[in-house]
Tab-separated table of C-alpha atoms and ligand atoms in Angstrom:
chain	number	residue	atom	x	y	z
A	1	MET	CA	-12.795	9.346	9.198
A	2	ARG	CA	-12.642	9.835	5.426
A	3	LEU	CA	-9.657	7.978	3.907
A	4	LEU	CA	-8.338	9.224	0.595
A	5	THR	CA	-7.033	6.636	-1.921
A	6	PHE	CA	-6.564	5.725	-5.589
A	7	LYS	CA	-7.636	2.925	-7.933
A	8	LYS	CA	-6.000	-0.508	-7.916
A	9	GLY	CA	-2.620	-1.043	-6.009
A	10	VAL	CA	-2.001	-3.672	-3.359
A	11	HIS	CA	-2.484	-4.125	0.320
A	12	ILE	CA	0.938	-5.312	1.892
A	13	PRO	CA	2.087	-5.849	5.392
A	14	ASP	CA	3.953	-2.562	6.408
A	15	HIS	CA	6.539	-4.138	8.741
A	16	LYS	CA	7.037	-0.733	10.385
A	17	SER	CA	6.366	-1.594	14.077
A	18	LYS	CA	10.035	-2.312	14.868
A	19	THR	CA	11.176	1.150	13.868
A	20	ASN	CA	8.283	3.595	13.868
A	21	GLN	CA	8.578	4.405	17.579
A	22	CYS	CA	12.383	4.628	17.368
A	23	ALA	CA	13.504	8.299	17.802
A	24	ILE	CA	16.263	9.523	15.330
A	25	VAL	CA	19.753	8.737	16.516
A	26	ASP	CA	22.892	10.489	15.223
A	27	THR	CA	25.523	8.194	13.757
A	28	PRO	CA	29.093	8.804	14.953
A	29	PRO	CA	31.409	10.559	12.397
A	30	ALA	CA	33.462	8.373	10.110
A	31	GLU	CA	36.984	8.613	8.851
A	32	THR	CA	36.301	9.069	5.230
A	33	TYR	CA	33.390	10.530	3.173
A	34	VAL	CA	32.565	9.653	-0.393
A	35	PHE	CA	30.524	12.119	-2.467
A	36	SER	CA	29.126	10.540	-5.661
A	37	LEU	CA	28.966	13.162	-8.477
A	38	GLY	CA	25.913	11.300	-9.917
A	39	GLN	CA	23.757	11.063	-6.764
A	40	ASN	CA	21.241	13.688	-7.789
A	41	GLY	CA	18.614	13.108	-10.527
A	42	GLY	CA	19.568	14.778	-13.809
A	43	ALA	CA	23.044	15.612	-15.040
A	44	PRO	CA	25.968	14.510	-12.966
A	45	CYS	CA	28.096	17.221	-11.314
A	46	THR	CA	31.698	18.314	-12.050
A	47	PRO	CA	34.131	18.692	-9.121
A	48	LEU	CA	34.895	22.237	-7.961
A	49	VAL	CA	37.829	20.990	-5.927
A	50	ASN	CA	41.142	19.138	-6.482
A	51	LYS	CA	42.914	16.439	-4.704
A	52	GLY	CA	44.882	17.968	-1.731
A	53	ASP	CA	42.269	20.801	-1.199
A	54	ARG	CA	41.016	21.506	2.240
A	55	VAL	CA	37.180	21.751	2.432
A	56	LEU	CA	34.816	22.905	5.023
A	57	ARG	CA	31.548	21.380	6.132
A	58	GLY	CA	28.810	22.971	4.005
A	59	GLN	CA	31.262	23.927	1.265
A	60	LYS	CA	29.969	23.332	-2.355
A	61	ILE	CA	32.333	20.785	-3.884
A	62	ALA	CA	30.609	19.919	-7.115
A	63	ASP	CA	28.105	21.507	-9.461
A	64	SER	CA	26.811	21.413	-12.960
A	65	GLU	CA	25.800	24.000	-15.633
A	66	ALA	CA	22.978	21.735	-16.829
A	67	LEU	CA	19.376	22.885	-16.157
A	68	ILE	CA	18.390	19.598	-14.428
A	69	SER	CA	21.068	19.019	-11.699
A	70	ALA	CA	21.821	20.161	-8.164
A	71	PRO	CA	25.143	20.918	-6.476
A	72	ILE	CA	26.831	18.762	-3.795
A	73	HIS	CA	28.391	19.978	-0.550
A	74	SER	CA	30.847	18.400	1.772
A	75	SER	CA	29.139	17.245	4.985
A	76	VAL	CA	32.522	17.319	6.920
A	77	SER	CA	35.671	19.422	7.030
A	78	GLY	CA	38.874	17.720	5.871
A	79	GLU	CA	41.107	17.067	2.856
A	80	VAL	CA	40.127	15.879	-0.548
A	81	VAL	CA	42.300	12.720	-0.851
A	82	ALA	CA	40.978	11.454	-4.190
A	83	ILE	CA	38.624	12.037	-7.068
A	84	GLU	CA	38.063	8.687	-8.560
A	85	PRO	CA	35.473	5.977	-9.515
A	86	ARG	CA	34.005	4.290	-6.542
A	87	LEU	CA	31.139	1.735	-6.065
A	88	THR	CA	27.851	3.473	-5.421
A	89	ASN	CA	24.132	2.598	-5.450
A	90	LYS	CA	24.239	3.475	-9.160
A	91	GLY	CA	27.213	1.342	-9.935
A	92	MET	CA	30.690	2.766	-10.478
A	93	GLN	CA	30.555	6.650	-10.292
A	94	THR	CA	33.213	9.432	-10.044
A	95	CYS	CA	33.274	10.454	-6.418
A	96	ILE	CA	35.067	13.142	-4.381
A	97	VAL	CA	36.791	11.414	-1.409
A	98	VAL	CA	37.251	13.581	1.696
A	99	LYS	CA	39.290	12.498	4.754
A	100	ASN	CA	37.412	13.830	7.778
A	101	ASP	CA	39.611	16.019	10.147
A	102	PHE	CA	36.960	15.777	12.919
A	103	LEU	CA	37.102	19.534	13.388
A	104	ASP	CA	33.687	20.224	11.724
A	105	GLU	CA	34.785	23.547	10.616
A	106	THR	CA	31.824	25.008	8.708
A	107	VAL	CA	31.494	27.590	6.024
A	108	PRO	CA	30.856	31.018	7.591
A	109	SER	CA	27.356	31.415	6.014
A	110	MET	CA	25.996	28.363	7.883
A	111	LYS	CA	26.529	30.278	11.148
A	112	GLU	CA	24.326	33.207	10.117
A	113	GLN	CA	20.672	33.405	10.613
A	114	GLY	CA	18.709	33.279	7.432
A	115	ASN	CA	16.250	35.981	6.387
A	116	SER	CA	12.691	35.560	5.279
A	117	PRO	CA	12.860	35.673	1.533
A	118	LYS	CA	10.498	38.026	-0.195
A	119	THR	CA	10.268	36.681	-3.755
A	120	ALA	CA	9.674	33.313	-5.421
A	121	GLU	CA	12.986	33.796	-7.290
A	122	GLU	CA	14.921	34.223	-4.027
A	123	ILE	CA	13.370	30.977	-2.561
A	124	ILE	CA	14.040	29.040	-5.743
A	125	LYS	CA	17.648	30.234	-5.868
A	126	ILE	CA	18.222	29.224	-2.215
A	127	VAL	CA	16.718	25.737	-2.876
A	128	HIS	CA	18.976	25.286	-5.854
A	129	GLU	CA	22.209	26.503	-4.133
A	130	ALA	CA	21.437	24.209	-1.194
A	131	GLY	CA	21.386	21.076	-3.412
A	132	ILE	CA	17.869	20.108	-2.595
A	133	ILE	CA	16.500	17.243	-4.439
A	134	GLY	CA	13.583	14.797	-3.921
A	135	LEU	CA	14.779	13.084	-0.738
A	136	GLY	CA	12.045	10.461	-0.916
A	137	GLY	CA	14.079	8.440	-3.439
A	138	ALA	CA	13.596	10.050	-6.919
A	139	GLY	CA	16.248	12.662	-6.438
A	140	PHE	CA	14.702	15.045	-8.930
A	141	PRO	CA	16.123	18.638	-8.293
A	142	THR	CA	13.565	20.557	-6.316
A	143	HIS	CA	14.218	23.991	-7.796
A	144	ILE	CA	12.965	22.601	-11.144
A	145	LYS	CA	9.676	21.548	-9.544
A	146	LEU	CA	9.287	24.964	-8.094
A	147	ALA	CA	9.599	26.699	-11.492
A	148	PRO	CA	7.053	24.868	-13.779
A	149	PRO	CA	6.321	26.242	-17.227
A	150	LYS	CA	4.643	29.716	-17.082
A	151	ASP	CA	1.247	28.439	-18.480
A	152	LYS	CA	0.811	26.064	-15.593
A	153	VAL	CA	-1.305	27.402	-12.762
A	154	ILE	CA	-0.453	25.778	-9.430
A	155	THR	CA	-3.290	25.665	-6.996
A	156	ASP	CA	-2.203	22.952	-4.540
A	157	VAL	CA	1.067	21.910	-2.870
A	158	ILE	CA	1.161	18.460	-1.292
A	159	VAL	CA	3.741	17.261	1.186
A	160	ASN	CA	4.103	13.629	0.467
A	161	ALA	CA	4.143	11.845	3.753
A	162	ALA	CA	2.555	8.634	2.635
A	163	GLU	CA	5.787	6.581	3.121
A	164	CYS	CA	3.942	3.558	1.630
A	165	GLU	CA	7.067	1.371	1.251
A	166	PRO	CA	7.166	-1.389	3.918
A	167	TYR	CA	9.792	-1.025	6.594
A	168	LEU	CA	10.552	2.627	6.065
A	169	THR	CA	9.772	5.056	8.900
A	170	SER	CA	12.350	7.845	8.303
A	171	ASP	CA	9.751	10.281	7.067
A	172	HIS	CA	7.355	9.302	9.859
A	173	ARG	CA	10.080	10.309	12.424
A	174	VAL	CA	10.790	13.496	10.490
A	175	LEU	CA	7.035	14.378	10.721
A	176	LEU	CA	7.184	13.851	14.511
A	177	GLU	CA	10.625	15.350	15.336
A	178	GLU	CA	11.022	18.065	12.720
A	179	THR	CA	7.389	19.142	12.592
A	180	ASP	CA	7.973	22.897	12.423
A	181	ASP	CA	10.575	22.502	9.628
A	182	VAL	CA	8.126	20.440	7.491
A	183	ILE	CA	5.390	22.968	7.881
A	184	ARG	CA	7.732	25.992	7.325
A	185	GLY	CA	9.042	24.232	4.138
A	186	LEU	CA	5.408	23.734	2.852
A	187	LEU	CA	4.577	27.475	3.558
A	188	LEU	CA	7.662	28.536	1.681
A	189	VAL	CA	6.695	26.396	-1.451
A	190	MET	CA	3.134	27.834	-1.196
A	191	GLN	CA	4.743	31.322	-1.011
A	192	VAL	CA	6.570	30.550	-4.235
A	193	PHE	CA	3.224	30.074	-5.943
A	194	GLY	CA	1.471	32.990	-4.162
A	195	LEU	CA	-0.897	30.561	-2.291
A	196	HIS	CA	-2.585	31.202	1.025
A	197	THR	CA	-4.611	28.069	0.808
A	198	GLY	CA	-4.219	24.710	-1.015
A	199	GLY	CA	-1.429	23.385	1.229
A	200	HIS	CA	-1.744	19.607	2.087
A	201	ILE	CA	0.198	17.312	4.344
A	202	ALA	CA	-0.842	13.811	3.182
A	203	ILE	CA	-0.145	11.040	5.578
A	204	GLU	CA	-1.118	7.319	5.449
A	205	GLU	CA	-3.432	6.188	8.202
A	206	ASN	CA	-0.846	4.042	9.891
A	207	LYS	CA	0.830	7.093	11.423
A	208	PRO	CA	-1.834	8.314	13.830
A	209	ASP	CA	0.676	10.113	16.120
A	210	ALA	CA	2.009	12.142	13.203
A	211	ILE	CA	-1.570	12.938	11.897
A	212	ALA	CA	-2.571	14.068	15.414
A	213	LEU	CA	0.523	16.209	15.828
A	214	MET	CA	0.300	17.869	12.365
A	215	ARG	CA	-3.333	18.651	12.903
A	216	LYS	CA	-2.494	20.402	16.148
A	217	GLN	CA	0.346	22.428	14.441
A	218	VAL	CA	-0.700	23.435	10.911
A	219	PRO	CA	-1.899	26.977	10.340
A	220	ASP	CA	-4.949	27.970	8.259
A	221	GLY	CA	-4.569	27.239	4.621
A	222	ILE	CA	-2.988	23.830	5.168
A	223	ALA	CA	-5.044	20.587	5.395
A	224	VAL	CA	-3.878	17.279	6.948
A	225	ASP	CA	-5.196	14.620	4.586
A	226	ILE	CA	-5.430	11.040	5.815
A	227	LEU	CA	-4.594	8.427	3.155
A	228	LYS	CA	-5.731	4.821	3.095
A	229	LYS	CA	-2.786	2.444	3.673
A	230	LYS	CA	-2.336	1.051	0.201
A	231	TYR	CA	0.698	0.647	-2.070
A	232	PRO	CA	1.888	2.711	-4.038
A	233	GLN	CA	-0.004	5.521	-2.289
A	234	GLY	CA	3.179	7.675	-2.397
A	235	SER	CA	3.476	7.590	-6.158
A	236	GLU	CA	3.060	11.243	-7.207
A	237	LYS	CA	0.221	10.542	-9.711
A	238	HIS	CA	-1.718	8.401	-7.260
A	239	LEU	CA	-1.233	10.762	-4.397
A	240	ILE	CA	-2.494	13.628	-6.526
A	241	TYR	CA	-5.584	11.642	-7.525
A	242	ALA	CA	-6.200	10.692	-3.866
A	243	VAL	CA	-5.869	14.236	-2.502
A	244	THR	CA	-7.387	16.358	-5.302
A	245	GLY	CA	-9.398	13.895	-7.487
A	246	ARG	CA	-7.275	15.210	-10.463
A	247	GLU	CA	-5.547	13.010	-12.998
A	248	VAL	CA	-2.167	13.776	-14.309
A	249	PRO	CA	-2.332	13.087	-18.115
A	250	THR	CA	-0.200	10.266	-19.547
A	251	GLY	CA	3.297	11.544	-20.088
A	252	GLY	CA	2.380	14.682	-18.085
A	253	LEU	CA	3.734	16.215	-14.938
A	254	PRO	CA	1.991	17.155	-11.629
A	255	ALA	CA	2.012	20.676	-12.804
A	256	ASP	CA	-0.373	19.669	-15.554
A	257	ALA	CA	-2.870	18.935	-12.798
A	258	GLY	CA	-2.069	22.228	-10.991
A	259	VAL	CA	-0.079	20.514	-8.255
A	260	VAL	CA	3.377	20.448	-6.929
A	261	VAL	CA	4.415	17.441	-4.647
A	262	ILE	CA	7.379	17.433	-2.274
A	263	ASN	CA	8.608	14.872	0.114
A	264	ALA	CA	8.427	15.563	3.893
A	265	ASP	CA	12.099	15.516	4.383
A	266	THR	CA	12.539	17.754	1.399
A	267	ALA	CA	10.092	20.199	2.832
A	268	ALA	CA	12.197	20.286	6.058
A	269	SER	CA	15.356	20.773	4.002
A	270	ILE	CA	13.773	23.800	2.257
A	271	SER	CA	13.050	25.365	5.645
A	272	ARG	CA	16.674	24.721	6.856
A	273	ALA	CA	18.104	26.099	3.636
A	274	VAL	CA	16.137	29.321	3.782
A	275	TYR	CA	16.206	30.018	7.522
A	276	GLU	CA	19.598	28.407	8.523
A	277	HIS	CA	21.587	28.613	5.344
A	278	ARG	CA	22.069	24.950	5.492
A	279	PRO	CA	22.546	22.821	2.320
A	280	VAL	CA	21.711	19.098	2.289
A	281	LEU	CA	24.350	17.575	4.427
A	282	GLU	CA	22.633	14.722	6.156
A	283	ARG	CA	19.469	12.639	6.120
A	284	VAL	CA	17.503	10.081	8.112
A	285	VAL	CA	17.884	6.451	7.204
A	286	THR	CA	15.732	3.624	8.430
A	287	VAL	CA	17.768	0.552	9.181
A	288	ALA	CA	15.676	-2.594	9.451
A	289	GLY	CA	15.506	-6.292	8.535
A	290	GLY	CA	16.102	-9.405	10.653
A	291	ALA	CA	19.853	-9.355	10.153
A	292	VAL	CA	20.236	-5.969	12.017
A	293	ASN	CA	20.908	-5.904	15.815
A	294	GLN	CA	19.080	-2.530	16.562
A	295	PRO	CA	16.696	-1.654	13.842
A	296	GLY	CA	15.836	2.103	13.954
A	297	ASN	CA	16.234	5.586	12.417
A	298	TYR	CA	19.644	6.917	12.057
A	299	ARG	CA	20.707	10.374	11.021
A	300	THR	CA	23.777	10.090	8.823
A	301	ARG	CA	25.842	12.596	6.886
A	302	VAL	CA	25.685	12.399	3.121
A	303	GLY	CA	28.825	10.556	2.017
A	304	ALA	CA	29.264	8.432	5.189
A	305	PRO	CA	29.982	4.750	4.500
A	306	LEU	CA	26.815	2.625	4.919
A	307	SER	CA	28.993	0.396	7.140
A	308	SER	CA	29.020	3.264	9.742
A	309	VAL	CA	25.198	3.282	9.696
A	310	ILE	CA	25.119	-0.332	10.297
A	311	GLU	CA	27.648	-0.004	13.161
A	312	ALA	CA	25.419	2.681	14.830
A	313	ALA	CA	22.673	0.075	14.533
A	314	GLY	CA	24.607	-2.388	16.586
A	315	GLY	CA	26.042	-4.270	13.536
A	316	PHE	CA	24.652	-7.411	11.877
A	317	SER	CA	23.228	-10.158	13.978
A	318	GLU	CA	23.993	-12.535	11.207
A	319	GLU	CA	25.412	-12.400	7.718
A	320	PRO	CA	22.634	-10.724	5.611
A	321	ALA	CA	21.291	-12.814	2.698
A	322	LYS	CA	20.112	-9.661	0.935
A	323	LEU	CA	20.903	-5.832	1.334
A	324	ILE	CA	18.528	-3.330	-0.095
A	325	LEU	CA	18.914	0.450	-0.327
A	326	GLY	CA	15.413	2.028	0.044
A	327	GLY	CA	12.367	-0.034	0.464
A	328	PRO	CA	11.778	-3.659	-0.589
A	329	MET	CA	9.325	-2.694	-3.372
A	330	MET	CA	11.303	-0.002	-5.279
A	331	GLY	CA	14.719	-0.184	-3.708
A	332	VAL	CA	17.907	-1.485	-5.180
A	333	THR	CA	19.712	-4.599	-4.120
A	334	ILE	CA	23.424	-3.780	-3.220
A	335	PRO	CA	26.288	-6.229	-2.864
A	336	SER	CA	27.686	-4.847	0.423
A	337	VAL	CA	27.639	-1.857	2.785
A	338	ASP	CA	30.988	-0.711	1.393
A	339	MET	CA	29.445	2.304	-0.401
A	340	PRO	CA	28.409	5.747	0.706
A	341	ALA	CA	25.005	7.102	1.800
A	342	THR	CA	23.598	9.684	-0.551
A	343	LYS	CA	20.873	12.259	-0.261
A	344	THR	CA	18.240	9.702	-1.227
A	345	THR	CA	19.234	6.932	1.153
A	346	SER	CA	15.902	6.613	2.949
A	347	GLY	CA	16.376	3.007	4.014
A	348	LEU	CA	19.014	0.240	4.507
A	349	LEU	CA	17.432	-3.144	4.845
A	350	ALA	CA	19.397	-6.346	5.782
A	351	PHE	CA	17.362	-9.414	5.298
A	352	THR	CA	18.007	-12.893	6.676
A	353	ALA	CA	17.930	-15.884	4.288
A	354	ALA	CA	14.319	-16.536	5.387
A	355	GLU	CA	13.154	-12.947	4.675
A	356	ALA	CA	14.996	-12.816	1.427
A	357	GLU	CA	13.882	-16.189	0.038
A	358	PRO	CA	12.864	-15.515	-3.628
A	359	PRO	CA	9.464	-16.884	-4.728
A	360	VAL	CA	9.484	-19.924	-6.972
A	361	HIS	CA	9.946	-18.850	-10.613
A	362	SER	CA	7.656	-20.586	-13.107
A	363	HIS	CA	5.626	-19.923	-16.237
A	364	CYS	CA	2.834	-17.377	-16.308
A	365	ILE	CA	-0.427	-19.063	-15.583
A	366	ARG	CA	-2.360	-16.140	-17.040
A	367	CYS	CA	-4.350	-15.609	-13.869
A	368	GLY	CA	-4.557	-11.891	-14.717
A	369	ARG	CA	-3.868	-10.672	-11.189
A	370	CYS	CA	-1.051	-8.474	-12.269
A	371	ALA	CA	-3.186	-6.569	-14.728
A	372	SER	CA	-6.060	-6.266	-12.441
A	373	LEU	CA	-3.815	-4.446	-9.801
A	374	CYS	CA	-1.495	-2.399	-11.940
A	375	PRO	CA	-1.971	1.182	-10.802
A	376	MET	CA	-0.999	2.441	-14.263
A	377	ASN	CA	-3.438	0.172	-16.026
A	378	LEU	CA	-0.836	-1.654	-17.910
A	379	LEU	CA	-0.490	-5.299	-18.872
A	380	PRO	CA	2.504	-6.434	-16.896
A	381	LEU	CA	2.182	-10.106	-18.099
A	382	GLU	CA	2.397	-8.998	-21.816
A	383	LEU	CA	5.341	-6.570	-20.989
A	384	ASP	CA	7.180	-9.465	-19.257
A	385	LYS	CA	6.484	-11.822	-22.298
A	386	LYS	CA	7.624	-9.135	-24.888
A	387	GLU	CA	10.762	-8.307	-22.881
A	388	ASN	CA	11.661	-11.984	-22.886
A	389	LEU	CA	11.335	-11.950	-26.634
A	390	GLY	CA	13.292	-8.737	-26.960
A	391	ASP	CA	10.369	-7.161	-28.764
A	392	TRP	CA	11.049	-3.506	-27.859
A	393	ASP	CA	8.497	-2.120	-30.392
A	394	ALA	CA	5.761	-4.220	-28.762
A	395	CYS	CA	6.830	-3.097	-25.323
A	396	LYS	CA	6.568	0.532	-26.483
A	397	GLU	CA	3.138	-0.071	-27.847
A	398	LEU	CA	2.107	-1.480	-24.476
A	399	HIS	CA	3.176	1.839	-22.900
A	400	ILE	CA	6.141	0.330	-20.968
A	401	LEU	CA	7.540	3.890	-20.351
A	402	SER	CA	4.470	4.636	-18.306
A	403	CYS	CA	5.356	1.996	-15.751
A	404	ILE	CA	6.412	3.484	-12.468
A	405	GLU	CA	8.263	0.431	-11.354
A	406	CYS	CA	6.135	0.126	-8.181
A	407	GLY	CA	6.575	-3.739	-8.190
A	408	CYS	CA	2.845	-4.533	-7.408
A	409	CYS	CA	2.818	-6.967	-10.374
A	410	THR	CA	5.899	-8.928	-9.162
A	411	TYR	CA	4.471	-8.868	-5.512
A	412	ILE	CA	1.216	-10.332	-6.544
A	413	CYS	CA	2.281	-12.846	-9.096
A	414	PRO	CA	1.602	-16.477	-8.033
A	415	ALA	CA	4.167	-17.732	-10.520
A	416	GLY	CA	6.903	-15.670	-9.049
A	417	ARG	CA	7.614	-13.816	-12.311
A	418	ARG	CA	10.176	-11.105	-11.765
A	419	ILE	CA	8.088	-8.709	-13.884
A	420	VAL	CA	9.476	-5.431	-12.678
A	421	GLU	CA	13.037	-6.626	-13.454
A	422	SER	CA	11.960	-7.406	-17.004
A	423	ILE	CA	10.374	-4.015	-17.329
A	424	ARG	CA	13.467	-2.256	-16.007
A	425	ARG	CA	15.661	-4.180	-18.501
A	426	ALA	CA	13.354	-3.232	-21.394
A	427	LYS	CA	13.193	0.415	-20.392
A	428	THR	CA	16.958	0.651	-20.222
A	429	GLU	CA	17.244	-0.882	-23.698
A	430	ILE	CA	14.594	1.273	-25.241
A	431	ARG	CA	16.234	4.464	-23.752
A	432	ALA	CA	19.572	3.367	-25.000
A	433	GLN	CA	18.092	2.799	-28.460
A	434	GLY	CA	16.563	6.274	-28.345
A	435	ARG	CA	20.042	7.819	-27.555
A	436	ARG	CA	21.688	5.773	-30.280
A	437	ASN	CA	19.103	6.975	-32.808
A	438	GLY	CA	19.605	10.585	-31.532
B	501	LIG	S1	3.626	-2.796	-14.667
B	501	LIG	FE1	4.777	-1.239	-13.627
B	501	LIG	S2	3.191	0.162	-12.867
B	501	LIG	FE2	2.232	-1.788	-13.375
B	501	LIG	S3	2.173	-2.966	-11.445
B	501	LIG	FE3	4.063	-3.495	-12.594
B	501	LIG	S4	5.638	-2.214	-11.882
B	501	LIG	FE4	3.742	-1.312	-11.244
B	502	LIG	S1	0.157	-12.382	-12.106
B	502	LIG	FE1	1.825	-13.689	-12.825
B	502	LIG	S2	0.897	-15.601	-13.405
B	502	LIG	FE2	-0.742	-14.155	-13.221
B	502	LIG	S3	-1.061	-13.180	-15.346
B	502	LIG	FE3	0.425	-11.909	-14.289
B	502	LIG	S4	2.401	-12.705	-14.812
B	502	LIG	FE4	0.927	-14.278	-15.227
């Protein structure tokens, strides 16, 4: 079996065995839903509703005129009880708060059968209106990906089903349980680019059941590519290299290599939007970690409190020492589950004190391991040092903005240097400087 891969990266335990065989379970409805206006990548949305309005399930409640943004829809029917700042995974953000009336009254269009769209423009418009974004975590609006500059010739479309982050198995379950939707979504994206061949479903070798199922189901023109289990295999640039052998130039986009990459759940959402008129209203969240009673994969509505997802997972078995949204490598640490699920909530990890124990933090011993494994060929030790000195010019010269924040350097460092945290701080400062200087 030929395994596709990229240069450098790390081999890490995947910790997926507790949830990868857990079928998706629906979480019970909650009393209140909170929709963050800044949950999509790009410009935040503006509310289209006011306090006191009644909204339906599937109704567009916020949108933006900005080129890079995507609308937000209510996942329940009920009353808008507030539009106010609330704590989210991105800090305090303005949110629309809807009190659920438990009637699940949906917008009429969601009850109609969708038609097969004929043109690329029709598909892109549906994807935009449905609020589809990169559901793997990045949150970049998908309709922008489907309309690259005219001079870019797209020859390949890759469904990113690497799911290389430890613990996460939500995409794995989507591949197994929503197989047809994933394939139909990929075919629609291929249709956008007029492709009859060049479709790929790229899956890491640790999902043999999904590989076998997809191989049985895919039509001609789509290859099922098996990826070596290595982190960060799901990073777009590294995935493109593994599958096509092409390199995305520094500062470039996948379209520069003739490729469009979409996440597996995003592909399924495209199919549902086109054929069922369904916007993004829910997603699958892997709940895992030693502090959870019933680790598994839970389908939750966007806007539901994370506490309701934990409740569906049997609650905490002990007070978690650390909570992470997303995976342990690239996810964000959150203070509590008193915040809403968003379209990009792929995982919710609750670690015990033993699991969360931070490594000892000491001086760099200049072993060079971080540089030898950095998949972007950067010098993490130097970036860490320059950030500590506040030398932003040196950070820029060391190409800090090319860092994909994969965390390989932090993972491998024997001195426990929190390198990726330094890098994030420096990038935030450099971008703020750029805004200040116009
Ligand atoms: S420097 Fe950035 S890209 Fe390189 S290993 Fe560290 S986090 Fe990953
Ligand atoms: S891995 Fe850690 S100790 Fe080794 S060179 Fe990099 S920062 Fe220094």
